[in-house]
């Protein structure tokens, strides 16, 4: 259940990712207003690009965590003494769903972080 929950959070966006993105936006605004110098492309990168990449990074960490938890749940019965009662099938199904959501979240985060689908706008 944890892996699937983390996978959903990685796809929908986490509160921590939003806070980190807002922080990066604020830092970019402070840099661009205090420095005054710099090209428009640099200002766009500092204000919007860093926030976008921070959101991708945080969501990617949630996706990676979902992936690791799901793999751990699936692999765990292979180690240690055999259980007296077999695990219910829904546990493996939800763990597989968490792994699938984790993989999808990691792929989307990589696409976002490296600006493969939507590059930053240019000035001019």
PDB file of N, CA and C in Angstrom, residues 10-90:
ATOM      1  N   UNK A  10       4.026  10.710  -6.327  1.00  0.00           N
ATOM      2  CA  UNK A  10       5.052  11.139  -7.283  1.00  0.00           C
ATOM      3  C   UNK A  10       4.442  11.630  -8.590  1.00  0.00           C
ATOM      4  N   UNK A  11       3.300  11.073  -8.980  1.00  0.00           N
ATOM      5  CA  UNK A  11       2.655  11.499 -10.220  1.00  0.00           C
ATOM      6  C   UNK A  11       1.814  12.751 -10.038  1.00  0.00           C
ATOM      7  N   UNK A  12       1.184  12.886  -8.892  1.00  0.00           N
ATOM      8  CA  UNK A  12       0.297  14.030  -8.688  1.00  0.00           C
ATOM      9  C   UNK A  12       1.016  15.242  -8.107  1.00  0.00           C
ATOM     10  N   UNK A  13       2.174  15.035  -7.551  1.00  0.00           N
ATOM     11  CA  UNK A  13       2.928  16.142  -6.979  1.00  0.00           C
ATOM     12  C   UNK A  13       2.805  16.147  -5.468  1.00  0.00           C
ATOM     13  N   UNK A  14       3.899  16.374  -4.830  1.00  0.00           N
ATOM     14  CA  UNK A  14       3.933  16.370  -3.370  1.00  0.00           C
ATOM     15  C   UNK A  14       3.934  17.804  -2.845  1.00  0.00           C
ATOM     16  N   UNK A  15       3.421  17.967  -1.661  1.00  0.00           N
ATOM     17  CA  UNK A  15       3.424  19.274  -1.005  1.00  0.00           C
ATOM     18  C   UNK A  15       4.857  19.764  -0.837  1.00  0.00           C
ATOM     19  N   UNK A  16       5.767  18.867  -0.498  1.00  0.00           N
ATOM     20  CA  UNK A  16       7.167  19.267  -0.325  1.00  0.00           C
ATOM     21  C   UNK A  16       7.773  19.754  -1.634  1.00  0.00           C
ATOM     22  N   UNK A  17       7.372  19.157  -2.743  1.00  0.00           N
ATOM     23  CA  UNK A  17       7.844  19.625  -4.045  1.00  0.00           C
ATOM     24  C   UNK A  17       7.347  21.017  -4.361  1.00  0.00           C
ATOM     25  N   UNK A  18       6.112  21.303  -3.988  1.00  0.00           N
ATOM     26  CA  UNK A  18       5.552  22.640  -4.218  1.00  0.00           C
ATOM     27  C   UNK A  18       6.275  23.675  -3.375  1.00  0.00           C
ATOM     28  N   UNK A  19       6.551  23.332  -2.121  1.00  0.00           N
ATOM     29  CA  UNK A  19       7.261  24.265  -1.235  1.00  0.00           C
ATOM     30  C   UNK A  19       8.675  24.510  -1.755  1.00  0.00           C
ATOM     31  N   UNK A  20       9.356  23.455  -2.181  1.00  0.00           N
ATOM     32  CA  UNK A  20      10.716  23.611  -2.711  1.00  0.00           C
ATOM     33  C   UNK A  20      10.713  24.431  -3.997  1.00  0.00           C
ATOM     34  N   UNK A  21       9.703  24.234  -4.844  1.00  0.00           N
ATOM     35  CA  UNK A  21       9.611  25.011  -6.086  1.00  0.00           C
ATOM     36  C   UNK A  21       9.354  26.482  -5.791  1.00  0.00           C
ATOM     37  N   UNK A  22       8.470  26.767  -4.851  1.00  0.00           N
ATOM     38  CA  UNK A  22       8.212  28.164  -4.477  1.00  0.00           C
ATOM     39  C   UNK A  22       9.462  28.820  -3.901  1.00  0.00           C
ATOM     40  N   UNK A  23      10.223  28.048  -3.149  1.00  0.00           N
ATOM     41  CA  UNK A  23      11.479  28.574  -2.588  1.00  0.00           C
ATOM     42  C   UNK A  23      12.453  28.922  -3.701  1.00  0.00           C
ATOM     43  N   UNK A  24      12.587  28.044  -4.688  1.00  0.00           N
ATOM     44  CA  UNK A  24      13.481  28.315  -5.810  1.00  0.00           C
ATOM     45  C   UNK A  24      13.004  29.511  -6.626  1.00  0.00           C
ATOM     46  N   UNK A  25      11.692  29.664  -6.773  1.00  0.00           N
ATOM     47  CA  UNK A  25      11.148  30.831  -7.478  1.00  0.00           C
ATOM     48  C   UNK A  25      11.498  32.104  -6.740  1.00  0.00           C
ATOM     49  N   UNK A  26      11.341  32.087  -5.430  1.00  0.00           N
ATOM     50  CA  UNK A  26      11.665  33.258  -4.623  1.00  0.00           C
ATOM     51  C   UNK A  26      13.155  33.598  -4.709  1.00  0.00           C
ATOM     52  N   UNK A  27      13.999  32.592  -4.628  1.00  0.00           N
ATOM     53  CA  UNK A  27      15.444  32.823  -4.738  1.00  0.00           C
ATOM     54  C   UNK A  27      15.776  33.408  -6.108  1.00  0.00           C
ATOM     55  N   UNK A  28      15.144  32.890  -7.169  1.00  0.00           N
ATOM     56  CA  UNK A  28      15.380  33.421  -8.515  1.00  0.00           C
ATOM     57  C   UNK A  28      14.921  34.864  -8.650  1.00  0.00           C
ATOM     58  N   UNK A  29      13.786  35.200  -8.034  1.00  0.00           N
ATOM     59  CA  UNK A  29      13.307  36.578  -8.081  1.00  0.00           C
ATOM     60  C   UNK A  29      14.248  37.509  -7.332  1.00  0.00           C
ATOM     61  N   UNK A  30      14.753  37.064  -6.207  1.00  0.00           N
ATOM     62  CA  UNK A  30      15.689  37.889  -5.440  1.00  0.00           C
ATOM     63  C   UNK A  30      16.979  38.100  -6.227  1.00  0.00           C
ATOM     64  N   UNK A  31      17.484  37.052  -6.839  1.00  0.00           N
ATOM     65  CA  UNK A  31      18.710  37.178  -7.635  1.00  0.00           C
ATOM     66  C   UNK A  31      18.521  38.118  -8.815  1.00  0.00           C
ATOM     67  N   UNK A  32      17.402  37.987  -9.500  1.00  0.00           N
ATOM     68  CA  UNK A  32      17.199  38.818 -10.689  1.00  0.00           C
ATOM     69  C   UNK A  32      16.913  40.272 -10.327  1.00  0.00           C
ATOM     70  N   UNK A  33      16.281  40.516  -9.181  1.00  0.00           N
ATOM     71  CA  UNK A  33      15.993  41.906  -8.808  1.00  0.00           C
ATOM     72  C   UNK A  33      17.197  42.585  -8.183  1.00  0.00           C
ATOM     73  N   UNK A  34      18.007  41.839  -7.441  1.00  0.00           N
ATOM     74  CA  UNK A  34      19.167  42.465  -6.791  1.00  0.00           C
ATOM     75  C   UNK A  34      20.326  42.647  -7.756  1.00  0.00           C
ATOM     76  N   UNK A  35      20.501  41.679  -8.657  1.00  0.00           N
ATOM     77  CA  UNK A  35      21.617  41.776  -9.595  1.00  0.00           C
ATOM     78  C   UNK A  35      21.343  42.762 -10.696  1.00  0.00           C
ATOM     79  N   UNK A  36      20.150  42.742 -11.199  1.00  0.00           N
ATOM     80  CA  UNK A  36      19.798  43.666 -12.264  1.00  0.00           C
ATOM     81  C   UNK A  36      20.426  43.304 -13.593  1.00  0.00           C
ATOM     82  N   UNK A  37      21.593  42.731 -13.577  1.00  0.00           N
ATOM     83  CA  UNK A  37      22.248  42.365 -14.823  1.00  0.00           C
ATOM     84  C   UNK A  37      21.944  40.907 -15.138  1.00  0.00           C
ATOM     85  N   UNK A  38      22.089  40.561 -16.333  1.00  0.00           N
ATOM     86  CA  UNK A  38      21.826  39.201 -16.760  1.00  0.00           C
ATOM     87  C   UNK A  38      20.827  39.217 -17.896  1.00  0.00           C
ATOM     88  N   UNK A  39      20.946  38.250 -18.739  1.00  0.00           N
ATOM     89  CA  UNK A  39      20.066  38.195 -19.900  1.00  0.00           C
ATOM     90  C   UNK A  39      18.676  37.730 -19.482  1.00  0.00           C
ATOM     91  N   UNK A  40      17.735  37.922 -20.353  1.00  0.00           N
ATOM     92  CA  UNK A  40      16.367  37.492 -20.081  1.00  0.00           C
ATOM     93  C   UNK A  40      16.293  35.974 -19.967  1.00  0.00           C
ATOM     94  N   UNK A  41      17.091  35.284 -20.768  1.00  0.00           N
ATOM     95  CA  UNK A  41      17.126  33.821 -20.695  1.00  0.00           C
ATOM     96  C   UNK A  41      17.620  33.359 -19.339  1.00  0.00           C
ATOM     97  N   UNK A  42      18.630  34.035 -18.811  1.00  0.00           N
ATOM     98  CA  UNK A  42      19.152  33.690 -17.489  1.00  0.00           C
ATOM     99  C   UNK A  42      18.104  33.963 -16.416  1.00  0.00           C
ATOM    100  N   UNK A  43      17.383  35.058 -16.534  1.00  0.00           N
ATOM    101  CA  UNK A  43      16.342  35.371 -15.561  1.00  0.00           C
ATOM    102  C   UNK A  43      15.204  34.350 -15.622  1.00  0.00           C
ATOM    103  N   UNK A  44      14.829  33.936 -16.814  1.00  0.00           N
ATOM    104  CA  UNK A  44      13.794  32.906 -16.955  1.00  0.00           C
ATOM    105  C   UNK A  44      14.261  31.614 -16.299  1.00  0.00           C
ATOM    106  N   UNK A  45      15.505  31.273 -16.529  1.00  0.00           N
ATOM    107  CA  UNK A  45      16.051  30.056 -15.941  1.00  0.00           C
ATOM    108  C   UNK A  45      16.065  30.123 -14.420  1.00  0.00           C
ATOM    109  N   UNK A  46      16.477  31.278 -13.880  1.00  0.00           N
ATOM    110  CA  UNK A  46      16.559  31.398 -12.430  1.00  0.00           C
ATOM    111  C   UNK A  46      15.185  31.427 -11.776  1.00  0.00           C
ATOM    112  N   UNK A  47      14.228  32.076 -12.403  1.00  0.00           N
ATOM    113  CA  UNK A  47      12.914  32.219 -11.774  1.00  0.00           C
ATOM    114  C   UNK A  47      12.052  30.981 -11.998  1.00  0.00           C
ATOM    115  N   UNK A  48      12.002  30.471 -13.221  1.00  0.00           N
ATOM    116  CA  UNK A  48      11.096  29.377 -13.536  1.00  0.00           C
ATOM    117  C   UNK A  48      11.788  28.028 -13.701  1.00  0.00           C
ATOM    118  N   UNK A  49      12.940  28.019 -14.316  1.00  0.00           N
ATOM    119  CA  UNK A  49      13.625  26.759 -14.595  1.00  0.00           C
ATOM    120  C   UNK A  49      14.053  26.018 -13.355  1.00  0.00           C
ATOM    121  N   UNK A  50      14.626  26.731 -12.402  1.00  0.00           N
ATOM    122  CA  UNK A  50      15.077  26.071 -11.182  1.00  0.00           C
ATOM    123  C   UNK A  50      13.906  25.501 -10.390  1.00  0.00           C
ATOM    124  N   UNK A  51      12.781  26.207 -10.370  1.00  0.00           N
ATOM    125  CA  UNK A  51      11.591  25.703  -9.675  1.00  0.00           C
ATOM    126  C   UNK A  51      11.053  24.450 -10.369  1.00  0.00           C
ATOM    127  N   UNK A  52      11.039  24.477 -11.688  1.00  0.00           N
ATOM    128  CA  UNK A  52      10.578  23.325 -12.470  1.00  0.00           C
ATOM    129  C   UNK A  52      11.450  22.107 -12.201  1.00  0.00           C
ATOM    130  N   UNK A  53      12.759  22.297 -12.189  1.00  0.00           N
ATOM    131  CA  UNK A  53      13.679  21.194 -11.951  1.00  0.00           C
ATOM    132  C   UNK A  53      13.595  20.694 -10.512  1.00  0.00           C
ATOM    133  N   UNK A  54      13.352  21.593  -9.565  1.00  0.00           N
ATOM    134  CA  UNK A  54      13.200  21.174  -8.173  1.00  0.00           C
ATOM    135  C   UNK A  54      11.951  20.323  -8.002  1.00  0.00           C
ATOM    136  N   UNK A  55      10.868  20.716  -8.648  1.00  0.00           N
ATOM    137  CA  UNK A  55       9.643  19.915  -8.593  1.00  0.00           C
ATOM    138  C   UNK A  55       9.880  18.530  -9.184  1.00  0.00           C
ATOM    139  N   UNK A  56      10.566  18.471 -10.298  1.00  0.00           N
ATOM    140  CA  UNK A  56      10.874  17.188 -10.929  1.00  0.00           C
ATOM    141  C   UNK A  56      11.745  16.332 -10.023  1.00  0.00           C
ATOM    142  N   UNK A  57      12.693  16.958  -9.357  1.00  0.00           N
ATOM    143  CA  UNK A  57      13.595  16.210  -8.475  1.00  0.00           C
ATOM    144  C   UNK A  57      12.847  15.637  -7.275  1.00  0.00           C
ATOM    145  N   UNK A  58      12.015  16.428  -6.638  1.00  0.00           N
ATOM    146  CA  UNK A  58      11.275  15.946  -5.470  1.00  0.00           C
ATOM    147  C   UNK A  58      10.298  14.843  -5.873  1.00  0.00           C
ATOM    148  N   UNK A  59       9.565  15.041  -6.967  1.00  0.00           N
ATOM    149  CA  UNK A  59       8.642  14.003  -7.421  1.00  0.00           C
ATOM    150  C   UNK A  59       9.395  12.738  -7.838  1.00  0.00           C
ATOM    151  N   UNK A  60      10.571  12.905  -8.406  1.00  0.00           N
ATOM    152  CA  UNK A  60      11.396  11.757  -8.765  1.00  0.00           C
ATOM    153  C   UNK A  60      11.868  10.988  -7.550  1.00  0.00           C
ATOM    154  N   UNK A  61      12.166  11.692  -6.469  1.00  0.00           N
ATOM    155  CA  UNK A  61      12.563  11.005  -5.235  1.00  0.00           C
ATOM    156  C   UNK A  61      11.403  10.197  -4.660  1.00  0.00           C
ATOM    157  N   UNK A  62      10.188  10.743  -4.700  1.00  0.00           N
ATOM    158  CA  UNK A  62       9.025   9.978  -4.264  1.00  0.00           C
ATOM    159  C   UNK A  62       8.819   8.752  -5.146  1.00  0.00           C
ATOM    160  N   UNK A  63       9.010   8.899  -6.445  1.00  0.00           N
ATOM    161  CA  UNK A  63       8.847   7.778  -7.365  1.00  0.00           C
ATOM    162  C   UNK A  63       9.903   6.705  -7.108  1.00  0.00           C
ATOM    163  N   UNK A  64      11.129   7.128  -6.875  1.00  0.00           N
ATOM    164  CA  UNK A  64      12.192   6.174  -6.582  1.00  0.00           C
ATOM    165  C   UNK A  64      11.922   5.436  -5.273  1.00  0.00           C
ATOM    166  N   UNK A  65      11.430   6.146  -4.286  1.00  0.00           N
ATOM    167  CA  UNK A  65      11.077   5.524  -3.018  1.00  0.00           C
ATOM    168  C   UNK A  65       9.944   4.520  -3.209  1.00  0.00           C
ATOM    169  N   UNK A  66       8.946   4.847  -4.023  1.00  0.00           N
ATOM    170  CA  UNK A  66       7.862   3.912  -4.326  1.00  0.00           C
ATOM    171  C   UNK A  66       8.400   2.662  -5.009  1.00  0.00           C
ATOM    172  N   UNK A  67       9.311   2.865  -5.918  1.00  0.00           N
ATOM    173  CA  UNK A  67       9.923   1.746  -6.634  1.00  0.00           C
ATOM    174  C   UNK A  67      10.683   0.834  -5.682  1.00  0.00           C
ATOM    175  N   UNK A  68      11.478   1.418  -4.796  1.00  0.00           N
ATOM    176  CA  UNK A  68      12.260   0.629  -3.842  1.00  0.00           C
ATOM    177  C   UNK A  68      11.378  -0.127  -2.853  1.00  0.00           C
ATOM    178  N   UNK A  69      10.342   0.525  -2.344  1.00  0.00           N
ATOM    179  CA  UNK A  69       9.443  -0.140  -1.397  1.00  0.00           C
ATOM    180  C   UNK A  69       8.711  -1.293  -2.083  1.00  0.00           C
ATOM    181  N   UNK A  70       8.227  -1.073  -3.294  1.00  0.00           N
ATOM    182  CA  UNK A  70       7.548  -2.139  -4.025  1.00  0.00           C
ATOM    183  C   UNK A  70       8.448  -3.333  -4.300  1.00  0.00           C
ATOM    184  N   UNK A  71       9.668  -3.076  -4.707  1.00  0.00           N
ATOM    185  CA  UNK A  71      10.622  -4.163  -4.960  1.00  0.00           C
ATOM    186  C   UNK A  71      10.936  -4.898  -3.655  1.00  0.00           C
ATOM    187  N   UNK A  72      11.099  -4.156  -2.569  1.00  0.00           N
ATOM    188  CA  UNK A  72      11.374  -4.786  -1.278  1.00  0.00           C
ATOM    189  C   UNK A  72      10.232  -5.719  -0.871  1.00  0.00           C
ATOM    190  N   UNK A  73       8.996  -5.285  -1.061  1.00  0.00           N
ATOM    191  CA  UNK A  73       7.846  -6.111  -0.690  1.00  0.00           C
ATOM    192  C   UNK A  73       7.804  -7.380  -1.531  1.00  0.00           C
ATOM    193  N   UNK A  74       8.130  -7.283  -2.812  1.00  0.00           N
ATOM    194  CA  UNK A  74       8.109  -8.466  -3.663  1.00  0.00           C
ATOM    195  C   UNK A  74       9.278  -9.407  -3.395  1.00  0.00           C
ATOM    196  N   UNK A  75      10.430  -8.857  -3.053  1.00  0.00           N
ATOM    197  CA  UNK A  75      11.631  -9.673  -2.892  1.00  0.00           C
ATOM    198  C   UNK A  75      11.750 -10.239  -1.468  1.00  0.00           C
ATOM    199  N   UNK A  76      11.162  -9.602  -0.503  1.00  0.00           N
ATOM    200  CA  UNK A  76      11.309  -9.970   0.901  1.00  0.00           C
ATOM    201  C   UNK A  76      10.999 -11.435   1.191  1.00  0.00           C
ATOM    202  N   UNK A  77       9.956 -12.055   0.648  1.00  0.00           N
ATOM    203  CA  UNK A  77       9.695 -13.463   0.972  1.00  0.00           C
ATOM    204  C   UNK A  77      10.792 -14.419   0.516  1.00  0.00           C
ATOM    205  N   UNK A  78      11.639 -14.014  -0.389  1.00  0.00           N
ATOM    206  CA  UNK A  78      12.706 -14.890  -0.869  1.00  0.00           C
ATOM    207  C   UNK A  78      13.827 -15.051   0.152  1.00  0.00           C
ATOM    208  N   UNK A  79      13.875 -14.176   1.131  1.00  0.00           N
ATOM    209  CA  UNK A  79      14.921 -14.221   2.143  1.00  0.00           C
ATOM    210  C   UNK A  79      14.309 -14.601   3.485  1.00  0.00           C
ATOM    211  N   UNK A  80      15.000 -15.400   4.243  1.00  0.00           N
ATOM    212  CA  UNK A  80      14.512 -15.777   5.564  1.00  0.00           C
ATOM    213  C   UNK A  80      13.744 -17.094   5.522  1.00  0.00           C
ATOM    214  N   UNK A  81      13.182 -17.413   6.661  1.00  0.00           N
ATOM    215  CA  UNK A  81      12.450 -18.671   6.797  1.00  0.00           C
ATOM    216  C   UNK A  81      11.114 -18.573   6.070  1.00  0.00           C
ATOM    217  N   UNK A  82      10.655 -19.684   5.520  1.00  0.00           N
ATOM    218  CA  UNK A  82       9.353 -19.659   4.852  1.00  0.00           C
ATOM    219  C   UNK A  82       8.234 -19.362   5.852  1.00  0.00           C
ATOM    220  N   UNK A  83       7.251 -18.633   5.400  1.00  0.00           N
ATOM    221  CA  UNK A  83       6.136 -18.260   6.259  1.00  0.00           C
ATOM    222  C   UNK A  83       5.180 -19.437   6.409  1.00  0.00           C
ATOM    223  N   UNK A  84       4.532 -19.506   7.579  1.00  0.00           N
ATOM    224  CA  UNK A  84       3.565 -20.575   7.825  1.00  0.00           C
ATOM    225  C   UNK A  84       2.338 -20.400   6.944  1.00  0.00           C
ATOM    226  N   UNK A  85       1.955 -19.167   6.698  1.00  0.00           N
ATOM    227  CA  UNK A  85       0.798 -18.876   5.863  1.00  0.00           C
ATOM    228  C   UNK A  85       1.270 -18.068   4.654  1.00  0.00           C
ATOM    229  N   UNK A  86       0.825 -18.447   3.463  1.00  0.00           N
ATOM    230  CA  UNK A  86       1.215 -17.653   2.289  1.00  0.00           C
ATOM    231  C   UNK A  86       0.582 -16.266   2.331  1.00  0.00           C
ATOM    232  N   UNK A  87       1.249 -15.332   1.701  1.00  0.00           N
ATOM    233  CA  UNK A  87       0.741 -13.952   1.644  1.00  0.00           C
ATOM    234  C   UNK A  87      -0.461 -13.885   0.720  1.00  0.00           C
ATOM    235  N   UNK A  88      -1.396 -13.025   1.050  1.00  0.00           N
ATOM    236  CA  UNK A  88      -2.540 -12.842   0.139  1.00  0.00           C
ATOM    237  C   UNK A  88      -2.079 -12.266  -1.202  1.00  0.00           C
ATOM    238  N   UNK A  89      -2.818 -12.566  -2.235  1.00  0.00           N
ATOM    239  CA  UNK A  89      -2.455 -12.121  -3.582  1.00  0.00           C
ATOM    240  C   UNK A  89      -2.515 -10.621  -3.765  1.00  0.00           C
ATOM    241  N   UNK A  90      -3.360  -9.943  -2.992  1.00  0.00           N
ATOM    242  CA  UNK A  90      -3.487  -8.504  -3.165  1.00  0.00           C
ATOM    243  C   UNK A  90      -2.221  -7.771  -2.764  1.00  0.00           C
TER     244      UNK A  90
END
